[in-house]
CSV table of C-alpha atoms (C1' of nucleotides) in Angstrom, one decimal:
chain,number,residue,atom,x,y,z
A,1,MET,CA,-24.1,21.4,-13.8
A,2,PHE,CA,-20.6,21.5,-12.9
A,3,THR,CA,-17.4,19.9,-14.8
A,4,ILE,CA,-14.8,17.8,-13.1
A,5,GLY,CA,-12.6,20.6,-12.4
A,6,LYS,CA,-15.4,22.8,-10.4
A,7,ALA,CA,-16.3,19.5,-8.7
A,8,SER,CA,-12.7,18.8,-7.7
A,9,GLU,CA,-12.4,22.3,-6.4
A,10,GLN,CA,-15.6,22.2,-4.3
A,11,SER,CA,-15.1,18.6,-2.9
A,12,GLY,CA,-11.8,18.7,-2.4
A,13,VAL,CA,-11.1,15.3,-4.1
A,14,ASN,CA,-8.5,15.3,-7.0
A,15,ILE,CA,-9.9,15.1,-10.5
A,16,GLU,CA,-8.1,11.8,-11.0
A,17,THR,CA,-9.2,10.3,-7.7
A,18,ILE,CA,-13.0,11.2,-9.0
A,19,ARG,CA,-12.1,9.5,-11.7
A,20,TYR,CA,-11.1,6.6,-9.7
A,21,TYR,CA,-14.1,6.1,-7.7
A,22,GLU,CA,-16.4,6.3,-10.5
A,23,ARG,CA,-14.3,3.6,-12.2
A,24,GLU,CA,-14.7,1.8,-8.4
A,25,GLY,CA,-18.2,2.1,-8.4
A,26,ILE,CA,-17.9,4.1,-5.1
A,27,VAL,CA,-19.6,7.4,-6.6
A,28,PRO,CA,-22.3,6.6,-9.2
A,29,LYS,CA,-21.7,7.9,-13.0
A,30,PRO,CA,-22.3,11.3,-13.5
A,31,GLY,CA,-24.2,12.6,-16.7
A,32,ARG,CA,-22.4,13.7,-19.7
A,33,SER,CA,-22.2,16.7,-21.7
A,34,ALA,CA,-22.8,16.7,-25.7
A,35,GLY,CA,-19.1,16.6,-25.7
A,36,GLY,CA,-18.6,13.6,-23.4
A,37,ARG,CA,-17.7,15.9,-20.1
A,38,ARG,CA,-18.9,14.5,-17.0
A,39,LEU,CA,-21.2,16.7,-15.5
A,40,TYR,CA,-22.0,17.1,-11.6
A,41,SER,CA,-24.9,18.1,-9.7
A,42,PRO,CA,-24.7,19.9,-6.1
A,43,ASP,CA,-26.0,16.6,-4.8
A,44,GLU,CA,-23.3,14.5,-6.5
A,45,ILE,CA,-20.3,16.9,-5.6
A,46,ALA,CA,-22.0,16.7,-1.6
A,47,LYS,CA,-21.4,12.8,-1.9
A,48,LEU,CA,-17.7,13.5,-3.1
A,49,ARG,CA,-16.8,15.5,-0.3
A,50,PHE,CA,-18.6,13.2,1.9
A,51,VAL,CA,-16.1,10.5,1.0
A,52,ARG,CA,-13.2,12.6,1.2
A,53,ARG,CA,-14.2,13.6,4.6
A,54,CYS,CA,-14.8,10.2,5.6
A,55,ARG,CA,-11.1,9.5,4.1
A,56,ASP,CA,-9.9,12.1,6.1
A,57,LEU,CA,-11.0,10.6,9.6
A,58,GLY,CA,-9.3,7.5,8.2
A,59,PHE,CA,-12.1,5.1,7.3
A,60,PRO,CA,-11.3,2.8,4.4
A,61,ILE,CA,-13.5,2.7,1.1
A,62,SER,CA,-15.4,-0.4,2.1
A,63,ILE,CA,-16.4,1.5,5.1
A,64,ILE,CA,-17.5,4.6,3.4
A,65,GLN,CA,-19.6,2.4,0.8
A,66,THR,CA,-21.9,1.0,3.9
A,67,PHE,CA,-22.2,4.8,5.1
A,68,LEU,CA,-23.2,5.9,1.6
A,69,SER,CA,-25.8,3.0,1.1
A,70,LEU,CA,-26.9,3.7,4.8
A,71,THR,CA,-28.0,7.3,3.9
A,72,GLU,CA,-29.9,6.1,0.9
A,73,GLN,CA,-32.2,4.3,3.4
A,74,ASP,CA,-32.4,5.8,6.6
A,75,ASP,CA,-34.3,3.7,8.8
A,76,ARG,CA,-32.4,2.9,12.2
A,77,SER,CA,-28.8,3.3,10.2
A,78,CYS,CA,-27.5,5.3,13.3
A,79,SER,CA,-26.4,2.4,15.6
A,80,GLU,CA,-24.8,0.4,12.7
A,81,VAL,CA,-22.7,4.0,12.2
A,82,LYS,CA,-21.7,4.0,15.6
A,83,THR,CA,-20.4,0.7,15.4
A,84,LEU,CA,-18.3,1.3,12.8
A,85,ALA,CA,-17.0,4.3,14.0
A,86,GLU,CA,-16.5,2.4,17.5
A,87,ASN,CA,-14.3,-0.1,15.8
A,88,HIS,CA,-12.5,2.3,13.8
A,89,LEU,CA,-11.7,4.3,17.0
A,90,ASP,CA,-10.5,1.2,18.5
A,91,GLU,CA,-7.8,0.7,15.4
A,92,ILE,CA,-6.9,4.1,15.4
A,93,ASN,CA,-6.3,3.8,19.5
A,94,ALA,CA,-4.1,0.6,18.6
A,95,LYS,CA,-2.1,2.5,16.1
A,96,ILE,CA,-1.5,5.3,18.8
A,97,GLU,CA,-0.2,2.9,21.3
A,98,ASN,CA,1.9,0.9,18.6
A,99,LEU,CA,3.5,4.1,17.4
A,100,THR,CA,3.8,5.1,21.0
A,101,ARG,CA,5.9,2.1,22.0
A,102,LEU,CA,8.2,2.3,18.6
A,103,ARG,CA,8.8,5.9,19.6
A,104,GLU,CA,10.2,4.4,23.0
A,105,ALA,CA,12.4,2.1,21.2
A,106,LEU,CA,13.3,4.4,18.4
A,107,LEU,CA,14.7,6.9,21.3
A,108,SER,CA,16.3,4.7,23.4
A,109,LEU,CA,18.1,3.0,20.3
A,110,SER,CA,19.5,6.2,19.0
A,111,ALA,CA,20.2,7.6,22.6
A,112,ASN,CA,23.8,5.5,22.4
A,113,CYS,CA,24.5,7.2,19.1
A,114,ASP,CA,26.9,10.0,19.0
A,115,ASP,CA,29.3,11.0,16.9
A,116,GLY,CA,32.9,9.8,16.5
A,117,THR,CA,32.3,6.4,17.4
A,118,ALA,CA,33.5,3.8,14.5
A,119,ALA,CA,30.8,1.2,15.2
A,120,CYS,CA,27.1,2.5,15.5
A,121,PRO,CA,25.5,1.0,18.7
A,122,MET,CA,22.0,1.3,17.1
A,123,LEU,CA,23.0,-1.0,13.9
A,124,ASP,CA,24.9,-3.1,16.3
A,125,THR,CA,22.2,-3.8,18.6
A,126,LEU,CA,19.9,-4.6,15.5
A,127,MET,CA,22.6,-7.0,13.9
A,128,LYS,CA,23.0,-8.9,17.3
A,129,ASP,CA,21.0,-11.4,18.9
A,130,GLY,CA,18.5,-10.7,21.4
A,131,PHE,CA,17.0,-7.7,20.5
A,132,ARG,CA,13.1,-7.7,21.2
A,133,LYS,CA,10.0,-6.4,18.6
A,134,PRO,CA,9.1,-3.2,20.3
A,135,GLY,CA,5.2,-3.5,19.9
A,136,LEU,CA,2.8,-5.8,19.0
A,137,GLU,CA,2.4,-5.6,15.5
A,138,ARG,CA,4.4,-4.1,12.7
A,139,SER,CA,3.4,-0.4,11.6
A,140,ARG,CA,2.5,-0.1,8.2
A,141,HIS,CA,3.1,3.7,8.0
B,1,MET,CA,24.2,-23.3,5.8
B,2,PHE,CA,20.3,-23.2,5.8
B,3,THR,CA,17.3,-23.5,3.4
B,4,ILE,CA,14.8,-20.2,2.9
B,5,GLY,CA,12.4,-22.3,5.1
B,6,LYS,CA,15.1,-22.3,8.3
B,7,ALA,CA,16.1,-18.7,7.1
B,8,SER,CA,12.5,-17.8,7.6
B,9,GLU,CA,12.2,-19.1,10.9
B,10,GLN,CA,15.6,-17.6,12.0
B,11,SER,CA,15.0,-14.6,10.6
B,12,GLY,CA,11.4,-13.8,11.3
B,13,VAL,CA,11.2,-12.7,7.5
B,14,ASN,CA,8.1,-14.6,5.4
B,15,ILE,CA,9.6,-16.9,2.8
B,16,GLU,CA,7.8,-15.1,0.2
B,17,THR,CA,9.0,-11.9,1.4
B,18,ILE,CA,12.9,-13.2,1.7
B,19,ARG,CA,12.4,-13.9,-2.3
B,20,TYR,CA,10.6,-10.6,-2.4
B,21,TYR,CA,13.8,-8.9,-1.1
B,22,GLU,CA,16.3,-10.9,-2.9
B,23,ARG,CA,14.4,-9.6,-6.4
B,24,GLU,CA,14.5,-6.0,-5.3
B,25,GLY,CA,18.1,-6.2,-4.8
B,26,ILE,CA,17.6,-5.3,-1.1
B,27,VAL,CA,19.4,-8.4,0.2
B,28,PRO,CA,22.6,-10.1,-1.8
B,29,LYS,CA,21.3,-13.3,-3.9
B,30,PRO,CA,22.3,-16.2,-1.9
B,31,GLY,CA,24.0,-19.4,-3.3
B,32,ARG,CA,22.2,-22.5,-4.2
B,33,SER,CA,22.0,-26.4,-3.5
B,34,ALA,CA,22.9,-28.8,-6.7
B,35,GLY,CA,19.1,-28.8,-7.1
B,36,GLY,CA,18.8,-25.1,-7.3
B,37,ARG,CA,17.6,-24.0,-4.0
B,38,ARG,CA,18.7,-21.1,-1.7
B,39,LEU,CA,21.2,-21.4,0.9
B,40,TYR,CA,21.6,-19.2,3.6
B,41,SER,CA,24.6,-18.2,6.1
B,42,PRO,CA,24.2,-17.3,9.2
B,43,ASP,CA,25.5,-13.8,8.2
B,44,GLU,CA,22.8,-13.9,5.7
B,45,ILE,CA,20.2,-14.7,8.3
B,46,ALA,CA,21.8,-12.0,10.4
B,47,LYS,CA,21.0,-9.4,7.5
B,48,LEU,CA,17.3,-10.7,7.4
B,49,ARG,CA,16.8,-10.4,11.0
B,50,PHE,CA,18.0,-7.1,10.7
B,51,VAL,CA,15.9,-5.9,7.7
B,52,ARG,CA,13.2,-7.0,9.7
B,53,ARG,CA,13.7,-5.2,13.0
B,54,CYS,CA,14.5,-2.1,10.8
B,55,ARG,CA,10.8,-2.6,9.4
B,56,ASP,CA,9.2,-3.3,12.8
B,57,LEU,CA,10.7,0.2,14.2
B,58,GLY,CA,8.8,1.2,11.0
B,59,PHE,CA,11.6,2.5,8.7
B,60,PRO,CA,11.2,2.1,5.2
B,61,ILE,CA,13.0,0.0,2.7
B,62,SER,CA,15.1,2.8,1.2
B,63,ILE,CA,16.2,3.8,4.7
B,64,ILE,CA,17.2,0.1,5.6
B,65,GLN,CA,19.5,-0.2,2.6
B,66,THR,CA,21.3,3.0,3.6
B,67,PHE,CA,21.9,1.3,7.2
B,68,LEU,CA,22.9,-1.8,5.1
B,69,SER,CA,25.4,-0.2,3.0
B,70,LEU,CA,26.7,2.1,6.2
B,71,THR,CA,27.4,-1.2,7.8
B,72,GLU,CA,29.5,-2.4,5.3
B,73,GLN,CA,32.2,0.6,5.3
B,74,ASP,CA,32.3,1.8,9.4
B,75,ASP,CA,33.9,4.7,9.3
B,76,ARG,CA,31.4,7.8,11.0
B,77,SER,CA,28.5,6.1,9.9
B,78,CYS,CA,27.0,6.6,13.3
B,79,SER,CA,26.0,10.3,12.7
B,80,GLU,CA,24.3,9.8,9.6
B,81,VAL,CA,22.5,6.8,11.2
B,82,LYS,CA,20.9,9.3,14.0
B,83,THR,CA,20.1,12.0,11.4
B,84,LEU,CA,17.8,9.4,9.8
B,85,ALA,CA,16.3,8.1,13.0
B,86,GLU,CA,15.6,11.2,14.4
B,87,ASN,CA,13.8,12.3,11.1
B,88,HIS,CA,12.3,9.0,11.7
B,89,LEU,CA,11.2,9.9,15.1
B,90,ASP,CA,9.6,13.1,14.0
B,91,GLU,CA,7.4,11.3,11.1
B,92,ILE,CA,6.7,9.3,13.9
B,93,ASN,CA,5.6,11.9,16.4
B,94,ALA,CA,3.8,13.8,13.2
B,95,LYS,CA,1.7,10.9,12.6
B,96,ILE,CA,0.7,10.1,16.7
B,97,GLU,CA,-0.2,13.8,16.5
B,98,ASN,CA,-2.2,13.3,13.5
B,99,LEU,CA,-4.1,10.0,14.9
B,100,THR,CA,-4.4,12.2,18.1
B,101,ARG,CA,-6.6,14.6,16.2
B,102,LEU,CA,-8.2,11.9,14.0
B,103,ARG,CA,-9.7,10.5,17.7
B,104,GLU,CA,-11.2,13.6,18.8
B,105,ALA,CA,-12.7,14.3,15.5
B,106,LEU,CA,-14.4,10.5,15.4
B,107,LEU,CA,-15.6,11.2,19.4
B,108,SER,CA,-17.3,14.1,19.0
B,109,LEU,CA,-19.0,13.3,16.0
B,110,SER,CA,-19.9,9.9,17.2
B,111,ALA,CA,-21.1,11.4,20.8
B,112,ASN,CA,-24.3,12.6,19.3
B,113,CYS,CA,-24.8,9.4,17.2
B,114,ASP,CA,-27.7,7.3,19.5
B,115,ASP,CA,-30.1,4.5,18.8
B,116,GLY,CA,-33.5,4.9,17.9
B,117,THR,CA,-32.6,8.1,15.6
B,118,ALA,CA,-33.8,7.9,12.3
B,119,ALA,CA,-31.3,10.2,10.3
B,120,CYS,CA,-27.8,10.0,11.8
B,121,PRO,CA,-26.3,13.1,12.9
B,122,MET,CA,-22.6,11.9,12.2
B,123,LEU,CA,-23.5,10.9,8.5
B,124,ASP,CA,-25.7,14.2,8.3
B,125,THR,CA,-22.4,16.5,9.7
B,126,LEU,CA,-20.4,14.9,7.2
B,127,MET,CA,-22.8,15.5,4.5
B,128,LYS,CA,-23.5,19.2,5.1
B,129,ASP,CA,-21.3,22.4,4.6
B,130,GLY,CA,-19.1,23.7,7.5
B,131,PHE,CA,-17.3,20.9,8.4
B,132,ARG,CA,-13.8,21.1,8.6
B,133,LYS,CA,-10.8,18.4,8.4
B,134,PRO,CA,-9.5,17.1,11.6
B,135,GLY,CA,-5.9,17.0,11.4
B,136,LEU,CA,-3.3,18.4,9.4
B,137,GLU,CA,-3.0,15.7,6.7
B,138,ARG,CA,-4.8,12.3,5.6
B,139,SER,CA,-4.1,9.7,7.6
B,140,ARG,CA,-3.2,6.5,5.2
B,141,HIS,CA,-4.5,3.7,7.0
C,1,DG,C1',12.2,-48.6,-5.6
C,2,DC,C1',7.8,-46.6,-4.6
C,3,DT,C1',4.4,-43.6,-2.8
C,4,DT,C1',3.4,-39.9,0.2
C,5,DG,C1',4.0,-35.4,2.0
C,6,DC,C1',6.5,-31.7,2.5
C,7,DT,C1',9.3,-27.7,1.2
C,8,DC,C1',11.1,-25.5,-2.6
C,9,DC,C1',11.0,-23.3,-7.5
C,10,DT,C1',9.5,-19.5,-11.2
C,11,DG,C1',6.2,-16.3,-12.7
C,12,DT,C1',2.6,-13.5,-12.4
C,13,DA,C1',-1.3,-11.2,-10.2
C,14,DG,C1',-3.8,-9.0,-6.4
C,15,DC,C1',-3.8,-5.5,-2.2
C,16,DC,C1',-5.1,-0.1,-1.2
C,17,DA,C1',-5.9,4.1,-2.7
C,18,DC,C1',-4.3,6.4,-5.2
C,19,DT,C1',-1.1,9.3,-9.0
C,20,DA,C1',1.2,9.9,-13.0
C,21,DC,C1',1.7,9.8,-17.7
C,22,DA,C1',0.5,9.8,-23.0
C,23,DG,C1',-1.8,10.7,-26.4
C,24,DG,C1',-5.8,12.8,-28.3
C,25,DA,C1',-10.4,16.1,-28.3
C,26,DA,C1',-13.3,19.7,-26.9
C,27,DA,C1',-14.1,24.1,-25.0
C,28,DT,C1',-12.6,28.8,-23.9
C,29,DA,C1',-9.7,33.1,-24.1
C,30,DA,C1',-6.9,36.2,-26.9
D,1,DT,C1',-8.2,32.0,-35.8
D,2,DT,C1',-5.3,30.6,-32.9
D,3,DA,C1',-3.4,29.2,-28.2
D,4,DT,C1',-4.3,27.9,-23.9
D,5,DT,C1',-6.5,25.4,-20.9
D,6,DT,C1',-9.7,21.5,-19.5
D,7,DC,C1',-11.0,17.5,-20.4
D,8,DC,C1',-11.1,12.4,-22.2
D,9,DT,C1',-9.4,7.3,-22.3
D,10,DG,C1',-6.5,3.8,-21.0
D,11,DT,C1',-2.6,2.0,-19.0
D,12,DA,C1',1.4,1.8,-15.7
D,13,DG,C1',3.5,2.6,-11.3
D,14,DT,C1',3.5,3.4,-6.2
D,15,DG,C1',5.3,0.4,-1.4
D,16,DG,C1',5.5,-3.7,0.3
D,17,DC,C1',4.4,-7.2,0.8
D,18,DT,C1',1.0,-11.6,-0.1
D,19,DA,C1',-1.3,-15.2,-2.7
D,20,DC,C1',-2.0,-18.1,-6.0
D,21,DA,C1',-0.8,-21.8,-10.1
D,22,DG,C1',1.8,-25.2,-11.9
D,23,DG,C1',5.7,-27.9,-11.3
D,24,DA,C1',10.3,-30.2,-9.3
D,25,DG,C1',13.3,-31.6,-5.4
D,26,DC,C1',13.8,-34.2,-1.2
D,27,DA,C1',13.4,-37.3,2.8
D,28,DA,C1',11.1,-41.2,5.6
D,29,DG,C1',8.4,-45.0,5.6
D,30,DC,C1',6.8,-49.3,3.8
DNA sequence: GCTTGCTCCTGTAGCCACTACAGGAAATAA
DNA sequence: TTATTTCCTGTAGTGGCTACAGGAGCAAGC
């Protein structure tokens, strides 16, 4: 059994984040030592690592919770996982497209932006009428 | 002069968001009618529209505030704008790269994910040791 | 003048996924 | 026995909004 510091090291999940996951019920509450400290089994650490990897892949917590419950009952979970992964892929593709359009818009806006001019043509364009939104939806960084 | 509803329509900024911008000091406080309602001049509406367009381009509020103060004093603001825009472009490019790597990782993970299997190879891989992070940094949706 | 319905007001809380304290207790090292 | 490190709980902050609740103002129709 490992204290939260070791669990953090081995899973790659920040200590504060581990406690946050516990509070939110994303991972089950671990046992405690006599002094009241959290003690993690290798299995519990594997679960934390799994959450981190899914987060690294950009999955939201709500989907990860579904994944975690699917790993408990193993009958025909795979097709559901695939669907969720495909939906996530669609979202990633949409984001890439959106950012690419943003890049184009920014490039053409800042292209005329050269030193020495009193009024900046980029800010000018953004202030005036007639400028159109570059993409489909706003990128929420 | 226009009420907040008209200002929202003309600027494309949500009513609640306009009040939020005012609270946060992002745009100046407008005048009020006898009954206490906000009244916006065309110039103030143009400013709101400017903020929305910058948000659509993905600029954070802090940068937009710099832009707004640069439009007040027009001496040689342009080179500063260009620098900020270029930094923002770098960030956008980094995000696109990151998301592209994510897509590759997800594609190869879900490729083996076919129906009928009891244990899902994707969840399996994510649970086991040895899986490596796809990109440089985590994509925060 | 009165009702209906729309717009507006303030203030507060929620969203997501953390992160950063403060103030204290327990475990370990020197 | 210190000194340092690690841990504990609880709360508040991040960004950029969005969504209420509970009330007031205002315009149009009857």
